[in-house]
Every structure is written in structure tokens, then in C-alpha cells.
Short mmCIF file of C-alpha atoms and ligand atoms in Angstrom, two decimals:
data_model
loop_
_atom_site.label_atom_id
_atom_site.label_comp_id
_atom_site.label_asym_id
_atom_site.label_seq_id
_atom_site.Cartn_x
_atom_site.Cartn_y
_atom_site.Cartn_z
CA MET D 1169 -44.17 -19.18 33.92
CA ILE D 1170 -41.15 -16.97 33.49
CA TYR D 1171 -39.46 -15.91 36.73
CA LYS D 1172 -37.87 -12.52 37.38
CA SER D 1173 -34.18 -12.38 36.49
CA SER D 1174 -31.97 -11.00 39.34
CA THR D 1175 -30.15 -8.82 36.80
CA THR D 1176 -33.11 -7.38 35.03
CA ALA D 1177 -35.44 -6.85 38.13
CA VAL D 1178 -35.08 -6.98 41.92
CA PRO D 1179 -36.50 -10.34 43.01
CA GLU D 1180 -38.38 -11.10 46.20
CA VAL D 1181 -36.20 -12.11 49.12
CA PRO D 1182 -38.01 -14.97 50.77
CA LYS D 1183 -37.14 -15.70 54.48
CA VAL D 1184 -36.86 -19.36 53.81
CA PRO D 1185 -34.93 -19.82 50.56
CA ARG D 1186 -37.35 -20.82 47.83
CA HIS D 1187 -34.66 -22.49 45.78
CA VAL D 1188 -31.51 -24.20 47.25
CA ALA D 1189 -28.84 -25.55 44.91
CA ILE D 1190 -26.22 -27.91 46.22
CA ILE D 1191 -22.79 -29.17 44.97
CA MET D 1192 -22.74 -32.44 46.91
CA ASP D 1193 -18.93 -32.80 47.23
CA GLY D 1194 -16.68 -34.88 49.51
CA ASN D 1195 -17.98 -38.39 49.09
CA GLY D 1196 -14.70 -39.81 48.07
CA ARG D 1197 -12.78 -38.11 50.82
CA TRP D 1198 -15.40 -39.24 53.38
CA ALA D 1199 -14.71 -42.84 52.32
CA THR D 1200 -10.96 -42.50 52.09
CA LYS D 1201 -10.89 -41.06 55.64
CA ARG D 1202 -12.52 -44.32 56.75
CA LEU D 1203 -10.19 -46.51 54.66
CA LEU D 1204 -13.20 -47.39 52.49
CA PRO D 1205 -13.35 -47.47 48.65
CA ARG D 1206 -14.62 -44.19 47.27
CA VAL D 1207 -17.80 -45.87 46.05
CA ALA D 1208 -18.83 -46.35 49.73
CA GLY D 1209 -18.87 -42.57 49.99
CA HIS D 1210 -21.22 -42.36 46.99
CA VAL D 1211 -23.51 -44.99 48.47
CA LYS D 1212 -23.65 -42.98 51.71
CA GLY D 1213 -24.11 -39.84 49.64
CA VAL D 1214 -27.38 -41.26 48.26
CA GLU D 1215 -28.68 -41.66 51.79
CA ALA D 1216 -27.73 -38.03 52.54
CA VAL D 1217 -29.83 -37.04 49.49
CA ARG D 1218 -32.86 -38.77 50.92
CA GLY D 1219 -32.39 -36.92 54.25
CA CYS D 1220 -31.91 -33.60 52.54
CA VAL D 1221 -34.98 -33.96 50.37
CA GLU D 1222 -37.12 -34.69 53.47
CA ALA D 1223 -35.59 -31.79 55.37
CA CYS D 1224 -36.26 -29.45 52.49
CA VAL D 1225 -39.89 -30.56 52.26
CA GLU D 1226 -40.32 -29.98 56.07
CA ARG D 1227 -38.91 -26.50 55.76
CA GLY D 1228 -41.10 -25.46 52.91
CA ILE D 1229 -38.31 -25.12 50.33
CA GLU D 1230 -39.98 -25.35 46.82
CA TYR D 1231 -36.94 -26.18 44.76
CA LEU D 1232 -33.98 -28.33 45.54
CA THR D 1233 -31.29 -28.74 42.88
CA LEU D 1234 -28.43 -31.23 43.27
CA PHE D 1235 -25.28 -31.50 41.25
CA ALA D 1236 -24.88 -35.19 40.90
CA PHE D 1237 -22.54 -35.57 37.92
CA SER D 1238 -20.76 -32.93 36.08
CA SER D 1239 -19.79 -32.81 32.36
CA GLU D 1240 -16.23 -33.07 33.55
CA ASN D 1241 -16.74 -36.08 35.80
CA TRP D 1242 -16.29 -38.39 32.80
CA ARG D 1243 -12.61 -37.74 33.31
CA ARG D 1244 -12.72 -40.02 36.43
CA PRO D 1245 -11.59 -43.62 36.27
CA GLN D 1246 -13.95 -45.66 34.17
CA GLU D 1247 -14.69 -47.91 37.12
CA GLU D 1248 -15.87 -45.02 39.29
CA VAL D 1249 -17.95 -43.58 36.41
CA SER D 1250 -19.82 -46.95 35.86
CA LEU D 1251 -20.38 -47.44 39.49
CA LEU D 1252 -21.90 -43.90 39.71
CA MET D 1253 -24.16 -44.75 36.75
CA ARG D 1254 -25.31 -47.98 38.42
CA LEU D 1255 -26.03 -46.02 41.62
CA PHE D 1256 -28.14 -43.59 39.64
CA VAL D 1257 -30.14 -46.45 38.18
CA THR D 1258 -30.68 -48.13 41.60
CA ALA D 1259 -31.63 -44.76 43.20
CA LEU D 1260 -34.29 -44.27 40.47
CA GLU D 1261 -35.62 -47.81 40.91
CA ARG D 1262 -35.92 -47.37 44.65
CA GLU D 1263 -37.02 -43.81 45.08
CA VAL D 1264 -39.28 -42.68 42.28
CA SER D 1265 -42.49 -44.27 43.67
CA LYS D 1266 -41.74 -42.78 47.07
CA MET D 1267 -41.14 -39.39 45.52
CA HIS D 1268 -44.46 -39.62 43.71
CA ALA D 1269 -46.26 -40.62 46.89
CA ASN D 1270 -44.70 -37.61 48.66
CA ASP D 1271 -45.82 -35.23 45.79
CA ILE D 1272 -42.26 -34.51 44.71
CA CYS D 1273 -41.67 -33.59 41.10
CA LEU D 1274 -38.37 -34.93 39.76
CA LYS D 1275 -36.46 -33.28 36.89
CA VAL D 1276 -33.20 -34.48 35.59
CA VAL D 1277 -31.24 -31.84 33.57
CA GLY D 1278 -28.11 -32.09 31.61
CA ASP D 1279 -26.90 -33.61 28.35
CA LEU D 1280 -28.66 -36.88 28.88
CA SER D 1281 -27.80 -38.16 25.36
CA ARG D 1282 -24.44 -39.55 26.60
CA PHE D 1283 -26.23 -41.90 29.04
CA ASP D 1284 -27.06 -45.49 28.41
CA PRO D 1285 -30.47 -45.57 26.50
CA LYS D 1286 -32.00 -47.69 29.33
CA LEU D 1287 -31.03 -45.05 31.86
CA GLN D 1288 -32.46 -42.31 29.56
CA ASP D 1289 -35.77 -44.18 29.45
CA MET D 1290 -35.89 -44.58 33.24
CA ILE D 1291 -35.25 -40.88 33.59
CA ALA D 1292 -37.98 -40.00 31.04
CA ASN D 1293 -40.45 -42.29 32.84
CA ALA D 1294 -39.67 -40.86 36.29
CA MET D 1295 -40.11 -37.31 35.04
CA ARG D 1296 -43.40 -38.16 33.35
CA LYS D 1297 -44.72 -39.93 36.37
CA THR D 1298 -44.00 -37.06 38.71
CA ALA D 1299 -44.52 -34.19 36.40
CA ASN D 1300 -47.74 -32.80 38.02
CA ASN D 1301 -46.41 -33.01 41.64
CA THR D 1302 -46.07 -29.69 43.40
CA ARG D 1303 -44.80 -30.07 46.94
CA LEU D 1304 -41.08 -29.84 45.97
CA THR D 1305 -39.29 -29.77 42.61
CA LEU D 1306 -36.11 -31.89 42.93
CA THR D 1307 -33.77 -31.28 40.03
CA VAL D 1308 -30.82 -33.66 39.59
CA CYS D 1309 -28.08 -32.16 37.40
CA ALA D 1310 -26.54 -35.10 35.55
CA ASN D 1311 -23.86 -34.64 32.86
CA TYR D 1312 -24.50 -31.01 33.51
CA GLY D 1313 -22.31 -28.13 32.96
CA GLY D 1314 -23.01 -24.45 33.26
CA ARG D 1315 -21.33 -23.68 29.95
CA TRP D 1316 -23.13 -26.52 28.12
CA ASP D 1317 -26.42 -24.97 29.45
CA ILE D 1318 -25.61 -21.49 28.13
CA MET D 1319 -24.40 -22.99 24.76
CA GLN D 1320 -27.47 -25.27 24.31
CA ALA D 1321 -29.78 -22.37 25.27
CA THR D 1322 -28.15 -20.12 22.70
CA ALA D 1323 -28.41 -22.79 20.00
CA LYS D 1324 -32.19 -23.24 20.81
CA MET D 1325 -32.75 -19.42 20.79
CA VAL D 1326 -31.05 -19.05 17.44
CA ALA D 1327 -33.03 -21.99 15.99
CA ALA D 1328 -36.27 -20.42 17.22
CA ASN D 1329 -35.43 -17.07 15.83
CA PRO D 1330 -33.80 -17.40 12.33
CA GLY D 1331 -31.69 -14.47 11.30
CA LEU D 1332 -31.48 -13.23 14.87
CA THR D 1333 -29.12 -10.33 15.37
CA GLU D 1334 -30.23 -8.74 18.67
CA PHE D 1335 -31.55 -10.52 21.67
CA THR D 1336 -32.38 -10.05 25.33
CA GLU D 1337 -31.41 -11.82 28.45
CA GLU D 1338 -34.98 -13.13 28.68
CA MET D 1339 -34.88 -14.65 25.22
CA LEU D 1340 -31.85 -16.73 26.16
CA ALA D 1341 -32.90 -17.54 29.66
CA GLU D 1342 -36.23 -19.16 28.53
CA HIS D 1343 -34.09 -21.87 26.78
CA LEU D 1344 -31.93 -22.62 29.89
CA ALA D 1345 -32.31 -26.20 31.19
CA MET D 1346 -33.96 -24.87 34.41
CA ALA D 1347 -36.16 -22.16 32.96
CA TYR D 1348 -38.94 -23.63 35.03
CA ALA D 1349 -37.44 -22.56 38.32
CA PRO D 1350 -36.55 -19.21 39.98
CA GLU D 1351 -32.83 -18.63 40.41
CA PRO D 1352 -31.30 -20.29 43.42
CA ASP D 1353 -31.56 -18.09 46.59
CA LEU D 1354 -29.00 -20.20 48.37
CA PHE D 1355 -26.01 -22.20 47.02
CA ILE D 1356 -24.28 -24.69 49.16
CA ARG D 1357 -21.11 -26.57 48.49
CA THR D 1358 -20.00 -29.21 50.96
CA GLY D 1359 -16.55 -30.85 51.07
CA GLY D 1360 -14.48 -27.73 51.79
CA GLU D 1361 -13.72 -26.59 48.19
CA GLU D 1362 -14.76 -22.99 47.41
CA ARG D 1363 -15.50 -23.08 43.72
CA ILE D 1364 -18.43 -23.38 41.34
CA SER D 1365 -16.98 -26.21 39.19
CA ASN D 1366 -19.14 -25.31 36.21
CA PHE D 1367 -22.46 -25.59 38.01
CA LEU D 1368 -25.30 -23.12 37.35
CA LEU D 1369 -23.11 -20.36 35.93
CA TRP D 1370 -25.99 -18.14 34.68
CA GLN D 1371 -28.39 -18.66 37.57
CA LEU D 1372 -25.94 -18.27 40.42
CA ALA D 1373 -25.48 -14.49 39.48
CA TYR D 1374 -27.03 -13.25 42.80
CA SER D 1375 -27.34 -16.46 44.89
CA GLU D 1376 -26.02 -16.29 48.45
CA LEU D 1377 -23.01 -18.75 48.65
CA HIS D 1378 -22.44 -21.02 51.57
CA PHE D 1379 -19.38 -23.27 51.82
CA THR D 1380 -18.92 -25.90 54.47
CA ASP D 1381 -16.05 -28.36 55.26
CA THR D 1382 -18.70 -31.10 56.02
CA PHE D 1383 -18.43 -33.91 53.62
CA TRP D 1384 -21.68 -34.65 51.72
CA PRO D 1385 -22.35 -38.02 53.49
CA ASP D 1386 -22.34 -36.17 56.75
CA PHE D 1387 -24.60 -33.34 55.56
CA ASP D 1388 -27.80 -33.56 57.73
CA SER D 1389 -30.77 -31.40 58.60
CA GLN D 1390 -28.61 -29.46 61.17
CA SER D 1391 -26.18 -28.60 58.43
CA LEU D 1392 -28.95 -27.51 56.27
CA ASP D 1393 -30.28 -25.31 59.06
CA ALA D 1394 -26.85 -23.77 59.51
CA ALA D 1395 -26.85 -22.97 55.81
CA ILE D 1396 -30.28 -21.39 55.97
CA ALA D 1397 -29.30 -19.45 59.12
CA SER D 1398 -26.30 -18.08 57.22
CA TYR D 1399 -28.44 -17.13 54.28
CA GLN D 1400 -30.95 -15.37 56.70
CA SER D 1401 -28.12 -13.26 58.16
CA ARG D 1402 -27.16 -11.82 54.75
CA GLU D 1403 -28.47 -8.56 53.21
CA ARG D 1404 -29.33 -9.25 49.61
CA ARG D 1405 -28.83 -5.94 47.85
CA PHE D 1406 -28.93 -6.76 44.13
CA GLY D 1407 -26.75 -3.81 43.34
CA ARG D 1408 -28.54 -1.37 45.62
CA THR D 1409 -27.23 0.28 48.74
CA GLY D 1410 -27.94 -0.94 52.25
CA ASP D 1411 -29.99 2.15 52.90
CA GLN D 1412 -32.24 1.46 49.90
CA VAL D 1413 -32.74 -2.05 51.09
CA ALA D 1414 -33.60 -0.96 54.63
CA LYS D 1415 -36.22 1.58 53.45
CA LYS D 1416 -37.92 -1.04 51.29
CA SER D 1417 -38.59 -3.47 54.24
C1 IPE Z 937 -18.99 -35.69 44.94
O1 IPE Z 937 -17.95 -36.30 45.71
C2 IPE Z 937 -19.69 -36.73 44.00
C3 IPE Z 937 -19.41 -36.65 42.61
C4 IPE Z 937 -18.66 -35.77 42.01
C5 IPE Z 937 -20.07 -37.61 41.77
P1 IPE Z 937 -16.54 -36.64 45.11
O2 IPE Z 937 -16.57 -37.99 44.48
O3 IPE Z 937 -16.12 -35.46 44.25
O4 IPE Z 937 -15.68 -36.68 46.46
P2 IPE Z 937 -14.24 -36.00 46.62
O5 IPE Z 937 -14.30 -34.56 46.32
O6 IPE Z 937 -13.25 -36.84 45.80
O7 IPE Z 937 -14.01 -36.18 48.10
C1 IPE Z 938 -18.46 -31.07 41.35
O1 IPE Z 938 -17.63 -31.91 42.19
C2 IPE Z 938 -19.45 -31.96 40.67
C3 IPE Z 938 -20.43 -32.70 41.53
C4 IPE Z 938 -20.51 -32.67 42.90
C5 IPE Z 938 -21.25 -33.58 40.84
P1 IPE Z 938 -16.17 -32.24 41.70
O2 IPE Z 938 -15.54 -33.01 42.87
O3 IPE Z 938 -16.24 -33.02 40.45
O4 IPE Z 938 -15.40 -30.88 41.46
P2 IPE Z 938 -13.94 -30.52 41.37
O5 IPE Z 938 -13.30 -31.30 40.26
O6 IPE Z 938 -13.22 -30.77 42.70
O7 IPE Z 938 -13.93 -28.99 41.01
MG1 MG Z 939 -15.04 -33.71 44.61
#
């Protein structure tokens, strides 16, 4: 199924966001504030993910996309990077069966080739196991970058159409890593920074942006509701005037 693009058509505006995409930021500062090592913040962050997934299911959100590790996060100290990888493995070991029992489809997107082959296998198995689940699609972006995504999609499009000289948005978009999902209605970044940090550059074209100072480990169902309430207070115009939008509804 190919979803409507917000730049080539005017998409539906669901009351409850259909797709929520989150930059889970502030784990390190959450820990530092408590005089704990940064990794303690990441451990707490995994718990917050569990709570957030449950809250999204309860609210009828269909797609939840979480930025877990960016293509630039390799620049962190080696020790923190390996701890994050270990946490990823443990989370998969502990959570995949529960996700499957709860009808959650797990997708992991990004350049996975740089991960340990064992981790790559675990990811492939988890995705295969949960592929037909329909209650919520949980996408974890790992070694993901918005520019990487546009580049890899362009390469695939060219490979699929030898001698290509002209192309459309749709032809490129079908090769993006998240072509299976509609564009995010709501983007949330925790931790106080107000930037995209190379997340879904293409897909965030018309998403509503919500920034909160709450550190990710403290992000709970009330924080999610505050973000949804903020989303519901916006007028999504997609280039049209407010009058045009009012007449439509
Ligand atoms: C987000 O928290 C988690 C990852 C990037 C893996 P940070 O680790 O960036 O936390 P801060 O921004 O340093 O507080
Ligand atoms: C963005 O957070 C990436 C993830 C949350 C995985 P960062 O903490 O890495 O972003 P910057 O470096 O502050 O922009
Ligand atoms: Mg950060």
C-alpha cells in the first residue's frame, strides 16, 4: 500500500495521530542529574519505551516510530556505544515475545549492516516473527539517518530503472525505509533540544512538531497526552488558507 504524500495530495487529518515519531533524547542528562553513569539513563529509557508503546496501543495510535541510535551516534565514546548495543540485544531478548503476544509488529530500520551479525540475526528473526501483527507497528530507527535514507532510496530507484533521467516523488518515496507507513502526524522530541538531528527528513515535511523539556526516562502517558493535546490544537493547512480548511470540515 502506498500512502498519500503530504506534498502531492492533502492527507486526512486524524483526531488521534495515526503515526507518532519520537526522538527519545535526554537519557544521559537524566542520569547525570542524579549523579549516575549515563548508561543508567539508557536503562531507564528502555523502560520508558515499554510504557510509551502501551500508551500508544491504548490510544489507538497505529504507528510509533522511535529514534534509538542515529548514524552520528557512533561518534560517542566506544564504551557508551557498546553499552547501547548490549541494551538493544537485551531488549530484543526480553520484549519480542511480549510484543508478539500483544499483536505488535516490530520493524527496525537503518543501515543494519554495521551491527554485529548476531544482532542483525536477532533483528531479522524478530521482524519475521511479528510481521503479520496489526495492532501497532513499532519502528525502531537504528543506525538511521534521514540523509542515509534518501540516498539509499535514490540508489534503489536508479537500480530499478536503468537509464532513468526523470522521476517523481512517488518513485523515490516507495524506496524509503519506512514506505510501509504514512508520514508522521506528530513528531515529539524530548530532552529540550529543538532540532531534527537527521531523523526522518523526508517524512517530517508536514508533521506537527512538539518539543518538551522532559527527559526521555521521565516521558510517561501524561506527557504523551500533552503532546497529543498540542497536536489536536493545531490547524493543519498543508499550504492552504485557514478559510479553506474551515470550509472542508
Ligand atoms: C538519547 O539520549 C539516547 C541516544 C541518543 C542513544 P542521550 O544519550 O542523547 O542523552 P543526552 O542528550 O546526552 O542527555
Ligand atoms: C538524536 O539524539 C538521536 C537519538 C535520540 C537516537 P542525539 O542526542 O544524538 O542528538 P544531538 O547530537 O544532540 O543532536
Ligand atoms: Mg542527546
